[in-house]
XYZ file of C-alpha atoms in Angstrom:
685
model
C 36.002 21.883 5.633
C 35.647 21.671 1.842
C 39.001 19.920 1.670
C 37.739 17.303 4.153
C 34.516 16.909 2.143
C 36.482 16.253 -1.058
C 38.995 13.966 0.646
C 36.183 11.881 2.141
C 34.581 11.492 -1.271
C 37.852 10.337 -2.791
C 38.214 7.748 -0.059
C 34.586 6.671 -0.552
C 35.285 6.207 -4.257
C 38.334 4.032 -3.575
C 36.367 1.883 -1.127
C 33.202 1.789 -3.273
C 30.803 3.112 -0.621
C 28.255 5.919 -0.129
C 27.710 8.120 2.932
C 25.043 10.390 4.363
C 25.699 13.980 5.451
C 22.816 15.412 7.506
C 22.595 19.207 7.385
C 20.359 20.552 10.170
C 19.158 24.134 10.524
C 16.980 26.778 8.925
C 15.852 25.805 5.429
C 17.560 28.757 3.746
C 20.855 28.052 5.529
C 20.660 24.344 4.613
C 20.210 25.163 0.926
C 23.121 27.586 1.021
C 25.409 24.837 2.283
C 24.188 22.514 -0.471
C 25.011 25.161 -3.061
C 28.530 25.479 -1.697
C 29.170 21.733 -1.414
C 27.736 20.832 -4.816
C 30.066 23.279 -6.521
C 33.103 21.482 -5.135
C 32.361 18.028 -6.587
C 31.214 17.065 -10.069
C 28.058 14.975 -10.125
C 24.362 14.848 -10.925
C 23.330 16.422 -7.614
C 19.757 15.275 -8.061
C 17.423 17.115 -5.693
C 14.407 15.297 -4.183
C 11.978 17.449 -2.242
C 9.436 20.208 -2.629
C 9.667 22.234 -5.825
C 12.073 25.171 -5.648
C 14.172 27.290 -7.969
C 16.538 24.401 -8.771
C 16.090 22.872 -12.226
C 16.923 19.273 -11.340
C 14.104 18.574 -8.860
C 12.131 15.357 -8.357
C 9.095 15.420 -6.084
C 9.101 12.757 -3.345
C 5.913 11.275 -4.815
C 7.858 10.545 -8.039
C 10.987 9.123 -6.382
C 10.154 5.534 -7.361
C 10.731 6.498 -10.991
C 14.420 6.821 -10.092
C 14.735 3.096 -9.451
C 16.825 1.330 -12.045
C 18.710 4.546 -12.797
C 22.065 5.627 -11.382
C 23.184 9.020 -10.071
C 26.264 10.505 -8.445
C 25.492 12.642 -5.389
C 22.006 13.772 -4.407
C 20.121 16.015 -1.997
C 17.031 15.014 -0.042
C 15.115 17.984 1.343
C 13.210 16.965 4.486
C 12.975 20.440 5.986
C 9.169 20.511 5.706
C 8.253 16.836 5.382
C 10.100 13.526 5.666
C 8.990 10.989 3.044
C 11.175 8.077 4.090
C 10.066 5.857 1.191
C 11.358 8.501 -1.220
C 14.606 8.738 0.757
C 15.153 4.984 0.478
C 14.354 4.978 -3.236
C 16.823 7.814 -3.828
C 19.532 6.011 -1.872
C 18.982 2.914 -4.017
C 19.784 4.952 -7.132
C 23.124 6.386 -5.916
C 26.338 4.871 -7.245
C 29.499 4.111 -5.285
C 31.393 7.188 -4.115
C 28.224 9.290 -3.735
C 27.225 11.686 -0.987
C 23.582 11.851 0.082
C 22.919 15.247 1.661
C 19.890 15.073 3.986
C 18.417 18.471 4.887
C 16.410 18.545 8.124
C 15.058 21.258 10.461
C 16.869 22.504 13.550
C 18.081 19.378 15.361
C 16.520 20.175 18.754
C 13.185 21.411 17.350
C 12.818 18.789 14.599
C 10.668 16.354 16.585
C 8.282 19.142 17.652
C 7.575 20.514 14.174
C 4.537 19.410 12.135
C 5.649 17.082 9.353
C 3.859 17.705 6.045
C 4.386 14.083 5.042
C 2.092 13.015 7.908
C -0.868 14.151 5.796
C -0.365 10.960 3.712
C -0.619 8.493 6.571
C -1.871 10.013 9.839
C -5.543 10.369 8.763
C -5.562 13.791 10.411
C -6.956 17.006 8.847
C -3.662 18.865 9.392
C 0.016 17.950 9.596
C 1.139 16.588 12.964
C 4.458 16.421 14.787
C 6.090 12.975 14.647
C 8.350 12.883 17.726
C 8.685 9.103 18.057
C 9.901 8.460 14.523
C 12.167 11.529 14.474
C 13.742 10.433 17.765
C 14.134 6.902 16.356
C 15.827 8.211 13.210
C 18.069 10.635 15.110
C 19.216 7.823 17.387
C 20.382 5.845 14.358
C 22.139 8.849 12.833
C 24.028 9.509 16.069
C 24.837 5.831 16.639
C 26.386 5.336 13.190
C 30.118 6.042 13.377
C 30.347 6.853 9.629
C 27.351 9.203 9.355
C 28.139 12.926 9.230
C 26.074 15.568 11.065
C 26.412 19.306 10.419
C 24.299 21.528 12.668
C 23.832 25.226 12.004
C 26.200 27.163 14.255
C 28.653 24.275 14.627
C 31.488 23.192 12.335
C 30.937 19.821 10.617
C 32.900 16.809 11.765
C 33.797 14.160 9.184
C 34.516 10.906 11.022
C 36.977 8.731 9.137
C 35.797 5.676 7.271
C 36.597 2.265 8.677
C 39.563 0.572 7.036
C 38.340 -1.095 3.851
C 40.056 -2.686 0.873
C 40.073 -0.917 -2.482
C 36.965 -1.690 -4.520
C 36.798 -2.746 -8.137
C 33.642 -1.646 -9.989
C 31.850 -4.164 -12.253
C 33.579 -4.718 -15.595
C 30.599 -6.198 -17.428
C 31.304 -9.816 -16.585
C 28.953 -11.687 -14.235
C 30.072 -12.049 -10.658
C 30.291 -15.565 -9.224
C 26.834 -15.364 -7.667
C 25.316 -14.012 -10.877
C 27.072 -16.662 -12.972
C 25.647 -19.458 -10.853
C 22.096 -18.200 -11.323
C 22.677 -17.406 -15.000
C 23.737 -20.989 -15.637
C 20.527 -22.256 -14.022
C 18.410 -19.910 -16.125
C 20.152 -20.742 -19.424
C 19.509 -24.437 -18.788
C 15.881 -23.935 -17.729
C 13.284 -25.612 -19.942
C 10.155 -24.220 -18.282
C 8.762 -22.671 -15.126
C 8.623 -19.364 -13.290
C 12.015 -18.239 -11.993
C 12.009 -15.582 -9.274
C 15.103 -13.553 -8.421
C 14.813 -11.478 -5.243
C 17.470 -9.216 -3.808
C 18.052 -5.885 -2.174
C 18.920 -2.861 -4.309
C 22.289 -2.841 -6.050
C 22.684 -6.622 -6.258
C 22.473 -6.866 -10.043
C 18.991 -8.327 -10.599
C 18.315 -6.267 -13.712
C 21.836 -6.860 -15.003
C 21.310 -10.598 -14.570
C 18.084 -10.356 -16.582
C 19.973 -8.543 -19.347
C 22.671 -11.230 -19.334
C 19.980 -13.861 -19.798
C 18.739 -12.015 -22.895
C 22.329 -11.866 -24.206
C 22.664 -15.632 -23.833
C 19.261 -16.585 -25.272
C 18.879 -17.283 -28.991
C 15.114 -16.729 -29.159
C 13.116 -13.543 -28.652
C 12.710 -12.088 -25.163
C 9.938 -9.772 -24.079
C 10.265 -7.368 -21.167
C 7.679 -5.661 -18.990
C 7.764 -3.624 -15.787
C 5.613 -0.999 -14.017
C 7.923 1.732 -15.299
C 9.847 1.592 -18.580
C 12.585 3.929 -17.388
C 13.339 1.777 -14.333
C 13.847 -1.283 -16.573
C 16.372 0.434 -18.852
C 19.255 -1.327 -17.083
C 17.954 -4.669 -18.401
C 18.124 -3.511 -22.001
C 21.368 -1.637 -21.436
C 22.979 -4.953 -20.581
C 21.028 -6.757 -23.330
C 21.907 -4.159 -25.999
C 18.195 -3.432 -26.592
C 17.411 -7.001 -27.591
C 14.414 -7.304 -25.219
C 11.197 -5.823 -26.623
C 9.419 -3.755 -23.965
C 5.650 -3.672 -23.328
C 3.669 -1.983 -20.591
C 2.022 -4.693 -18.436
C -1.585 -3.949 -19.416
C -0.700 -3.576 -23.111
C 1.187 -6.883 -23.038
C -1.762 -8.666 -21.466
C -4.132 -7.337 -24.129
C -1.734 -8.497 -26.847
C -1.523 -11.974 -25.317
C -5.294 -12.203 -25.060
C -5.658 -11.368 -28.748
C -2.992 -13.852 -29.824
C -1.083 -16.284 -27.639
C 2.695 -15.784 -28.145
C 4.284 -18.783 -29.823
C 7.899 -17.776 -30.447
C 9.014 -15.989 -27.265
C 11.779 -17.750 -25.357
C 11.521 -15.723 -22.136
C 9.183 -13.189 -20.595
C 11.123 -10.926 -18.221
C 9.101 -9.084 -15.576
C 11.165 -6.455 -13.769
C 9.945 -5.324 -10.305
C 7.226 -7.949 -10.472
C 5.849 -7.350 -6.969
C 4.717 -3.854 -7.993
C 2.398 -5.309 -10.672
C -1.175 -6.213 -9.621
C -1.402 -9.892 -8.743
C -4.280 -10.791 -11.110
C -2.445 -9.279 -14.080
C 0.774 -11.052 -13.106
C -0.991 -14.383 -12.681
C -2.582 -14.236 -16.109
C 0.555 -13.019 -17.887
C 2.824 -15.858 -16.824
C 0.436 -18.490 -18.202
C 1.122 -17.332 -21.760
C 4.853 -18.107 -21.635
C 6.793 -21.342 -21.077
C 9.574 -19.549 -19.195
C 9.227 -16.424 -17.100
C 11.829 -14.545 -15.089
C 10.496 -12.329 -12.299
C 12.835 -9.934 -10.517
C 11.858 -7.940 -7.469
C 13.417 -6.177 -4.527
C 13.078 -7.473 -0.990
C 13.253 -4.016 0.576
C 10.051 -2.695 2.055
C 10.051 0.830 0.636
C 8.476 -0.577 -2.512
C 5.987 -2.631 -0.567
C 7.554 -5.975 -1.430
C 9.688 -8.448 0.468
C 9.328 -11.975 1.685
C 5.541 -11.638 1.631
C 5.637 -11.569 -2.182
C 7.071 -15.068 -2.142
C 4.578 -16.253 0.455
C 1.484 -14.655 -1.054
C 2.062 -14.980 -4.781
C 4.831 -17.378 -5.717
C 3.791 -20.137 -3.328
C 0.501 -20.437 -5.225
C 2.298 -21.299 -8.488
C 2.571 -24.884 -9.692
C 6.231 -24.600 -10.749
C 8.506 -21.831 -9.500
C 12.124 -21.521 -8.447
C 13.420 -19.276 -5.692
C 16.729 -17.560 -6.574
C 18.535 -15.014 -4.372
C 21.281 -12.435 -4.919
C 22.943 -11.208 -1.734
C 26.299 -9.664 -2.686
C 26.218 -5.946 -3.623
C 27.604 -5.064 -7.046
C 26.978 -1.341 -7.495
C 28.782 -0.618 -4.213
C 30.930 -2.507 -1.719
C 29.749 -4.635 1.191
C 28.992 -2.843 4.476
C 28.032 0.327 2.647
C 27.463 3.050 5.294
C 24.402 4.552 3.596
C 22.705 1.194 3.047
C 23.519 0.033 6.581
C 22.076 3.174 8.175
C 18.806 3.114 6.217
C 18.377 -0.633 6.669
C 18.501 -0.153 10.431
C 16.537 3.096 10.682
C 13.767 2.100 8.254
C 13.808 -1.646 9.026
C 14.414 -2.434 5.361
C 16.378 -5.639 5.880
C 14.684 -9.001 5.729
C 13.559 -9.847 9.289
C 15.453 -12.523 11.144
C 13.714 -15.863 11.493
C 11.978 -16.114 14.831
C 12.740 -19.224 16.893
C 10.526 -22.246 16.272
C 8.700 -23.029 19.506
C 7.425 -26.290 20.899
C 3.626 -26.600 21.299
C 4.100 -26.566 25.090
C 5.894 -23.212 25.120
C 4.094 -20.760 27.410
C 2.450 -17.867 25.597
C 1.063 -14.530 26.752
C -0.969 -11.787 25.079
C 0.108 -8.237 25.947
C -0.960 -4.756 24.887
C 1.786 -2.510 23.523
C 1.343 1.235 24.116
C 2.561 3.293 21.179
C 4.793 5.312 23.488
C 6.776 2.172 24.408
C 8.109 1.350 20.937
C 11.331 3.348 21.360
C 12.072 1.517 24.602
C 11.684 -1.862 22.865
C 13.626 -1.586 19.582
C 14.008 -5.360 19.203
C 10.267 -5.902 19.638
C 9.532 -3.081 17.180
C 11.776 -4.754 14.606
C 10.135 -8.156 15.175
C 6.619 -6.672 15.012
C 7.271 -4.750 11.799
C 9.160 -7.697 10.311
C 6.298 -10.103 11.023
C 3.845 -7.727 9.345
C 6.197 -7.386 6.364
C 6.388 -11.147 5.911
C 2.616 -11.568 6.081
C 1.523 -8.470 4.129
C 3.812 -7.718 1.221
C 2.470 -4.182 0.803
C 3.962 -3.238 4.178
C 6.355 -0.296 3.822
C 8.084 2.370 5.956
C 4.849 4.341 5.667
C 3.482 1.769 8.099
C 6.500 2.221 10.363
C 5.763 5.942 10.589
C 2.087 5.232 11.267
C 2.970 2.719 13.982
C 5.184 5.212 15.770
C 3.218 8.460 15.528
C -0.277 8.248 13.999
C -3.038 8.984 16.554
C -5.484 6.245 17.518
C -3.166 3.260 17.035
C -3.413 0.170 19.269
C -1.183 -2.906 19.308
C -1.216 -6.360 20.856
C 1.472 -9.018 20.785
C 1.534 -12.733 21.407
C 4.826 -13.570 23.098
C 6.512 -16.863 23.824
C 9.876 -17.102 25.552
C 9.865 -13.294 25.361
C 9.923 -13.381 21.545
C 7.113 -12.207 19.274
C 4.900 -14.874 17.708
C 1.757 -12.917 16.796
C 0.969 -9.263 16.031
C -2.305 -7.342 15.994
C -2.699 -3.694 14.955
C -5.947 -1.767 15.398
C -7.026 1.775 14.476
C -9.667 3.972 16.119
C -12.608 4.890 13.890
C -15.870 6.800 14.113
C -17.028 9.356 16.632
C -18.177 11.802 13.915
C -21.059 14.167 14.681
C -24.448 13.529 13.059
C -24.182 16.333 10.515
C -20.798 15.198 9.237
C -21.957 11.561 9.128
C -24.985 12.633 7.081
C -22.730 14.523 4.665
C -20.559 11.416 4.307
C -23.664 9.376 3.478
C -24.744 11.987 0.910
C -21.326 12.011 -0.759
C -20.709 15.667 0.042
C -17.739 15.127 2.355
C -15.140 12.429 3.004
C -12.879 13.346 5.941
C -9.656 11.424 6.465
C -9.755 8.131 8.321
C -12.509 5.764 9.493
C -12.292 3.435 6.495
C -15.003 0.934 7.478
C -17.233 3.336 9.403
C -17.359 5.835 6.534
C -17.750 3.099 3.919
C -20.858 1.792 5.695
C -22.309 5.294 5.378
C -21.048 6.220 1.899
C -21.629 2.841 0.230
C -24.143 1.190 2.542
C -27.403 2.440 3.978
C -26.231 3.031 7.526
C -25.694 6.780 7.513
C -25.136 6.878 11.282
C -22.319 4.296 11.272
C -19.535 6.938 11.567
C -21.190 8.377 14.711
C -20.480 5.114 16.556
C -17.105 4.446 18.151
C -15.253 1.486 16.720
C -11.828 0.003 16.238
C -10.669 -1.460 12.907
C -8.216 -4.349 12.683
C -5.597 -2.983 10.306
C -3.146 -5.921 10.326
C -2.913 -9.310 11.978
C -0.091 -11.797 11.512
C 1.116 -14.974 13.212
C 4.536 -16.537 12.800
C 4.451 -19.562 10.523
C 5.564 -21.965 13.249
C 2.786 -20.802 15.591
C -0.169 -20.963 13.214
C -3.266 -23.144 13.732
C -2.811 -22.971 17.480
C -5.512 -20.377 18.205
C -3.073 -17.486 18.598
C -4.883 -15.113 16.223
C -8.189 -15.877 17.977
C -6.547 -15.137 21.322
C -5.274 -11.770 20.079
C -8.747 -10.817 18.869
C -10.469 -12.079 22.033
C -8.157 -9.948 24.172
C -8.970 -6.844 22.137
C -12.671 -7.692 22.227
C -12.519 -7.607 26.033
C -10.511 -4.373 26.111
C -12.653 -2.497 23.600
C -15.875 -3.635 25.285
C -14.616 -2.238 28.603
C -13.715 1.021 26.857
C -17.253 1.486 25.522
C -16.578 0.797 21.846
C -19.562 -0.183 19.681
C -17.879 -2.693 17.387
C -14.666 -4.093 15.966
C -14.293 -4.117 12.181
C -12.055 -5.583 9.507
C -11.636 -5.143 5.757
C -9.965 -7.901 3.711
C -9.761 -9.499 0.290
C -12.358 -12.269 0.302
C -11.301 -15.891 0.204
C -13.350 -18.732 1.721
C -10.553 -19.555 4.182
C -10.220 -15.970 5.376
C -13.954 -15.549 5.795
C -14.143 -18.825 7.720
C -11.581 -17.415 10.171
C -13.349 -14.082 10.691
C -16.738 -15.782 10.973
C -15.344 -18.104 13.648
C -14.147 -14.994 15.531
C -17.736 -13.682 15.643
C -17.693 -11.200 12.743
C -20.675 -10.522 10.467
C -20.478 -9.469 6.825
C -21.676 -5.907 6.277
C -20.382 -4.903 2.835
C -19.003 -6.437 -0.379
C -17.121 -4.409 -2.974
C -18.162 -4.761 -6.602
C -14.654 -4.662 -8.102
C -11.635 -6.875 -7.558
C -8.695 -5.221 -5.803
C -5.752 -4.596 -8.113
C -3.195 -5.824 -5.567
C -4.846 -9.062 -4.430
C -7.293 -9.928 -7.196
C -9.962 -10.451 -4.516
C -13.213 -8.660 -3.815
C -12.892 -6.414 -0.789
C -15.341 -7.253 1.997
C -16.004 -5.661 5.360
C -17.168 -7.346 8.533
C -17.977 -6.200 12.051
C -18.047 -7.783 15.499
C -20.730 -5.994 17.548
C -19.924 -4.987 21.125
C -22.842 -2.721 22.082
C -26.547 -2.686 21.313
C -25.935 0.062 18.730
C -23.236 -2.094 17.172
C -25.566 -5.111 17.032
C -28.281 -3.029 15.373
C -25.779 -1.761 12.807
C -24.559 -5.290 12.005
C -28.100 -6.656 11.678
C -29.332 -3.863 9.402
C -26.205 -3.955 7.222
C -26.440 -7.734 6.751
C -30.178 -7.482 6.056
C -29.401 -4.979 3.292
C -26.778 -7.359 1.890
C -29.381 -10.126 1.787
C -31.863 -7.897 -0.045
C -29.219 -6.708 -2.554
C -27.624 -10.115 -3.033
C -29.724 -11.222 -6.061
C -28.255 -8.337 -8.082
C -24.795 -8.334 -6.525
C -24.437 -12.063 -7.187
C -24.923 -11.475 -10.915
C -21.981 -9.051 -10.950
C -19.526 -10.968 -8.774
C -17.923 -14.087 -10.193
C -17.556 -15.568 -6.721
C -19.636 -17.660 -4.361
C -20.223 -16.061 -0.949
C -22.496 -17.809 1.597
C -25.300 -15.240 1.722
C -28.967 -16.263 1.673
C -30.848 -13.839 -0.558
C -33.884 -12.195 0.997
C -37.302 -12.682 -0.551
C -38.468 -9.311 0.807
C -37.970 -7.131 -2.245
C -40.677 -4.492 -1.798
C -39.574 -0.856 -1.543
C -39.081 0.293 2.050
C -37.799 3.445 3.756
C -34.161 2.348 3.447
C -34.673 2.022 -0.318
C -36.261 5.457 -0.609
C -33.395 6.904 1.379
C -30.843 5.285 -0.957
C -32.762 6.377 -4.066
C -32.942 9.978 -2.853
C -29.224 9.936 -2.051
C -28.477 8.927 -5.636
C -31.019 11.160 -7.372
C -30.684 14.315 -5.272
C -27.234 14.095 -3.633
C -23.882 12.626 -4.652
C -24.085 8.950 -3.734
C -22.693 6.475 -6.239
C -24.880 4.319 -8.425
C -23.236 1.182 -6.987
C -24.409 2.189 -3.494
C -28.007 2.403 -4.791
C -28.002 -0.629 -7.076
C -30.433 -2.803 -5.089
C -32.842 0.071 -4.424
C -32.881 1.033 -8.126
C -33.593 -2.557 -9.134
C -36.486 -2.744 -6.658
C -37.856 0.604 -7.854
C -37.898 -0.531 -11.470
C -39.327 -3.911 -10.559
C -42.165 -2.347 -8.573
C -42.987 0.065 -11.373
C -42.808 -2.709 -13.983
C -39.953 -0.597 -15.420
C -42.500 2.178 -16.059
C -44.163 0.134 -18.826
C -40.923 -0.159 -20.763
C -37.287 0.860 -20.853
C -38.026 4.066 -22.719
C -39.157 5.736 -19.481
C -35.534 5.621 -18.254
C -33.494 4.244 -21.143
C -29.995 5.093 -19.933
C -30.537 3.876 -16.389
C -32.256 0.722 -17.607
C -29.338 0.049 -19.921
C -26.891 0.229 -17.022
C -28.984 -1.976 -14.740
C -29.115 -4.663 -17.416
C -25.553 -4.289 -18.746
C -23.282 -2.454 -16.255
C -20.047 -3.129 -18.154
C -21.053 -1.382 -21.386
C -20.780 2.221 -20.187
C -18.650 3.448 -23.118
C -21.143 2.301 -25.745
C -23.991 3.783 -23.710
C -22.274 7.179 -23.801
C -21.865 6.881 -27.564
C -25.381 5.584 -28.209
C -27.041 8.463 -26.365
C -24.669 11.142 -27.698
C -23.303 12.197 -24.307
C -20.047 14.047 -23.681
C -18.679 11.534 -21.165
C -19.159 9.711 -17.883
C -20.048 12.849 -15.945
C -22.913 13.609 -18.321
C -24.086 9.998 -18.166
C -24.103 10.044 -14.362
C -26.226 13.208 -14.345
C -28.610 11.638 -16.837
C -28.933 8.606 -14.574
C -29.707 10.852 -11.600
C -32.366 12.740 -13.591
C -34.005 9.507 -14.731
C -33.978 8.120 -11.187
C -35.642 11.288 -9.858
C -38.340 11.113 -12.543
C -39.014 7.427 -11.827
C -39.299 8.116 -8.080
C -41.811 10.927 -8.623
C -43.869 8.753 -10.949
C -43.925 5.999 -8.313
C -44.664 8.089 -5.169
C -44.417 11.901 -5.317
C -44.911 12.365 -1.567
C -42.208 9.897 -0.571
C -39.911 11.469 -3.140
C -40.385 14.961 -1.709
C -39.933 13.770 1.882
C -36.690 11.912 1.209
C -35.356 14.643 -1.071
C -35.685 17.068 1.843
C -34.013 14.552 4.157
C -30.994 14.414 1.834
C -30.332 18.106 2.244
C -31.280 18.707 5.886
C -30.936 16.022 8.527
C -33.784 16.310 11.078
C -32.931 16.685 14.746
C -32.995 13.494 16.847
C -36.383 14.474 18.347
C -37.920 14.865 14.863
C -36.879 11.470 13.543
């Protein structure tokens, strides 16, 4: 067996390919086989998985740091949890001739075992079994004629490689495809140039070649310095590296005047607002990024970011360089994790007949083509889509899907998630900031950040993703998908539909037209989109309508102060009713006597201080008054008042709020303080 293992590797080296060997059985037995195999072949034998006695271990959560590096042979330990994003990242770092040993539980019991990785994405309190994805992955392993499976109790079988020509590794000179793009870049006078490609196509090497052929200075930035080392390896350290945030601060202090090129490696992993501002400081910028979804990138990066630029050029690398074409490892993972760019869906005539259908989660494995189209459409519309979403689609509880079909091909996709149904005590604890169970993003946010403590007790369904094929847009397809789900969820006794999205006028116009009402606005821009996160609901029941009305009424009352902090115009009519009411006292008590955030109590605090005439001066609550008047100057406030840090400042704010409440109305303060700690029974309220 060892002779076959070595002979296969020698053949892989000649052909320039990598292969996967799946070792299935008890964890101890699997590790024993790894020990034996790794001693027969020289290599790095990097181990990715849970920490163990091996010295060369990388945790799955840190696997993205491997990108841009190169290793020979590796082990991926999935015996307790299967982080497929980490698996894909590891595969992208393996050089030609490498084995990837995948350790998995007993083959027959694998799909029935709880998967520890599900804790990241299932929104469940404990690990769950993931039978649909495991069956999907096993099908691809068994269907691939060049994948090797070794089950405990059986001898391994090494199927021969397909006939391939001998492979010549790169010799340092640009390949024909690289040379064509390099010539374009050398002759470029201005603009943003974007090179996208799958792993191993030579994007970073191309960037280094550009530095080699540029007379002026070149600056380099990327989310991770180690992953960009290949650029400078090719450029002989001629590109000066800066972390993205440090580079932006430098540019703000002094606009660069003598930099020929800014190179941004793995650009799609950098927050959009930072990226947008950076490129304006340089006449020529080269952005490189992968199109494979395990880093949350892909075609959506081009659609969402690059298409908004005034002058940009779309460059592609398709031929592999670090390994040969039709690499068995790449082919298997592309198919099993849907990493490849989705095929273009057919362009339909306006008269093409369309239908809206519900897709039970259990049917995905019976419709592999539809699963690929659905996931691919989401990837093209939402560039943060990754195999984490594939796992959630297949196995997470409470998932619901609808599809718009035309000529039996997908044109629109809608994905919803069950939320709510918490008991009153848990919902009250969420409101008070004492607990935050997994899941129920909108429902819990309305309790934790809004004033509607009971929101998580209602049953709702959140729209997680919605996408329509480009050729089918502006034909009412998205509205039809939502209307169908509105009918279904109403029949099922749900209280409301909800959605959370980065605010733009066009997006809000769409959701408003669908019948949604604003219920919450975040006070900070999202790092990924540069937009303020907003939440909206579409009421279905009387309880849902009451929730929507009260939440929007609170927004109207808080809008005068929120508007000062948000550099954006949102069509909300501020309320003139600014006297303290029970909702305000509830919010004040939650901040002063529980663990609610100051942002969640901002409007109530402003009304308290206004009603008290700020207690005849700021000195009555100097630290809290300072924040309410200048919320961005927290660091200087800590210094000015001699505090040890943010935690001490927050406690000081709570103490000052409690004192101000007691000075305003001691009885109301005592009543709502008690309510914070013990929720009355329904008959007492």
